[in-house]
XYZ file of C-alpha atoms in Angstrom:
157
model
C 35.192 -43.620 121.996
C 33.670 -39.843 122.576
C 35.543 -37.438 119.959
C 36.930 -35.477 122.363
C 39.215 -38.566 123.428
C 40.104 -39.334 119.424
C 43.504 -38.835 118.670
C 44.147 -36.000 116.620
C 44.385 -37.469 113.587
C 41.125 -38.840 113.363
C 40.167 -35.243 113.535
C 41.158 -33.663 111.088
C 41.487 -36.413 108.211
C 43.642 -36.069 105.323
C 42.246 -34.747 101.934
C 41.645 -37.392 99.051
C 44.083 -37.739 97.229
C 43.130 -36.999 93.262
C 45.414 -38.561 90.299
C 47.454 -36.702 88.570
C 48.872 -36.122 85.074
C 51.990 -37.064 82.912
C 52.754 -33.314 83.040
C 53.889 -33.589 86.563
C 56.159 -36.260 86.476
C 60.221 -35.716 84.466
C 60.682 -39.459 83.145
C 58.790 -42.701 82.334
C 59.624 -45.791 81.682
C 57.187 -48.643 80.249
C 56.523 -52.069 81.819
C 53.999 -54.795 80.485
C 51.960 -56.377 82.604
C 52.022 -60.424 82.820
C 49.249 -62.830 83.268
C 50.715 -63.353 86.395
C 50.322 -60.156 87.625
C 46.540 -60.176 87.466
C 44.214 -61.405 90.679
C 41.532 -63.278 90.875
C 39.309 -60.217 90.452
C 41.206 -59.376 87.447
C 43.206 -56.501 87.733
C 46.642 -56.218 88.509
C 46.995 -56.905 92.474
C 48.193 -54.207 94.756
C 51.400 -55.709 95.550
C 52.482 -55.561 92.018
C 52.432 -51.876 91.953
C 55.135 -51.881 94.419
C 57.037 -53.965 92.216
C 56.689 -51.533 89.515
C 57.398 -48.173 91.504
C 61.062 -50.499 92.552
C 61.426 -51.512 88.982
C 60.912 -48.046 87.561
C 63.459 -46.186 89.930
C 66.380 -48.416 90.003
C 66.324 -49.372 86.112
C 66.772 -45.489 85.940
C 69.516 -44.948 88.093
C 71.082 -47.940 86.722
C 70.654 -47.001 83.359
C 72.143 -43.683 84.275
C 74.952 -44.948 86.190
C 73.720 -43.768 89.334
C 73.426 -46.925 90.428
C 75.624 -50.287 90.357
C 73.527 -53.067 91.879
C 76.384 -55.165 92.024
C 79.279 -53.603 92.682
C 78.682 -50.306 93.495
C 80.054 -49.033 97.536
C 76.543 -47.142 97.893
C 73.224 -48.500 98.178
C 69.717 -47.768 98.407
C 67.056 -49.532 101.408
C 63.489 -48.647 101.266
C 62.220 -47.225 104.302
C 58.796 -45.800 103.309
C 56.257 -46.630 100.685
C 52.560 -45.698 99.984
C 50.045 -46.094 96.981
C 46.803 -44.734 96.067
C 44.407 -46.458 93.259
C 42.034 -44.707 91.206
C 41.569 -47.232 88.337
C 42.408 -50.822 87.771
C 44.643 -51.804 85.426
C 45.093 -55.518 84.106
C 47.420 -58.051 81.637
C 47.725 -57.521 79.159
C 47.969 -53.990 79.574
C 51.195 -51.766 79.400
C 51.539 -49.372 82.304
C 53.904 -46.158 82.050
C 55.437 -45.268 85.246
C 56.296 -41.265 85.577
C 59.255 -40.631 87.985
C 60.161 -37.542 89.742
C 61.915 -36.320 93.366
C 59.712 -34.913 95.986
C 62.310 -34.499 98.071
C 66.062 -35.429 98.739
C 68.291 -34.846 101.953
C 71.853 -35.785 102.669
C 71.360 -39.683 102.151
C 67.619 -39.668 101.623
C 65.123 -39.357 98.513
C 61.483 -39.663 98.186
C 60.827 -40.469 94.704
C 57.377 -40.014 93.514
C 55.519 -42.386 90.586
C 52.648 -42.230 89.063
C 51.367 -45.839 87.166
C 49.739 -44.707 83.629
C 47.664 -46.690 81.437
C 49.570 -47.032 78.176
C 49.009 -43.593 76.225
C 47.044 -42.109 79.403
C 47.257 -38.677 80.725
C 45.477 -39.315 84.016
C 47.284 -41.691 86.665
C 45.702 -44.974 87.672
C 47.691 -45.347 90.349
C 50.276 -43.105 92.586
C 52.469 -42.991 95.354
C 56.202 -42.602 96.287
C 58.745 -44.873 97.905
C 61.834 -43.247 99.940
C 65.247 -44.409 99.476
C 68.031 -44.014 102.606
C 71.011 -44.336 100.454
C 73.880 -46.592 102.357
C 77.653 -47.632 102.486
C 77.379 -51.483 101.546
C 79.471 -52.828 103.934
C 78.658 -50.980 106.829
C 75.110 -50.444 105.912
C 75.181 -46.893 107.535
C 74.045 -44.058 105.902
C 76.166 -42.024 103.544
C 75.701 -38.981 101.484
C 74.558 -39.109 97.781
C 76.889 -39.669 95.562
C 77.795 -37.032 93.177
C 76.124 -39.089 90.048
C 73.239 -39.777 91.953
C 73.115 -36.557 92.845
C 73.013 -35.539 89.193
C 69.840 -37.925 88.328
C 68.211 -36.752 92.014
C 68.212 -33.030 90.869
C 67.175 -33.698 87.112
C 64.079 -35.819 88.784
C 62.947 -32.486 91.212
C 59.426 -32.368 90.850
């Protein structure tokens, strides 16, 4: 294709991303890795760290009581998610996810992670994931609820 018939975004590409440190994130939470988690190149595979940015989030709000996974009238679908990698990690290994809030609308959050090596400052992995918050039976959106609210704003990056 001649460049001047690229689309736009192929012309002007997005900077690399670079990892950052625990500093930027406001909680973390600590997951082991299991054999299981590891591929046959043996690291953790990429679909895992999905896993992990899910697991870190909602075992926050739900240990905050933000969230009620079982009985609660609000919640949360994931519309969005993206990781980069800038170092493997691998069973048995303990990774420390950092949390924090990017942004948050009216019944929306993009929560950031970052995936730490046990006891390291730089990130191995990042990325964020964004909740649309919902009623449960209707599954239509629905503004944050007022404890959510609370943990959303005490996450702001």
């Amino acid at each position: 294709m001649p460049r001047d018939e690229r689309p736009e975004s192929d012309t002007h590409p997005k900077p690399k991303p670079t990892p950052h440190t625990r500093s930027a994130y406001r909680a973390f939470r600590s997951i082991p890795t299991r054999w299981a988690d590891n591929d046959m190149y043996g690291h953790v595979n990429n679909v895992v760290y999905y896993s992990w940015f899910d697991t870190a989030v909602n075992a926050l709000l739900i240990e905050r009581g933000a969230l009620d996974i079982h009985g609660g009238q609000t919640i949360g679908f994931v519309v969005e998610t993206q990781c980069n990698y800038f170092a493997p990690v691998a069973f048995p290994q303990t990774v420390e996810a950092g949390i924090r809030v990017a942004q948050a609308g009216r019944s929306s959050v993009r929560y950031e992670i970052a995936l730490f090596a046990e006891g390291a400052d730089t990130a191995a992995a990042q990325g964020h994931f964004v909740h649309v918050y919902v009623d449960r039976a209707t599954q239509r959106p629905v503004p944050l609820p007022e404890a959510l609210q609370q943990v959303v704003d005490s996450l702001r990056a």
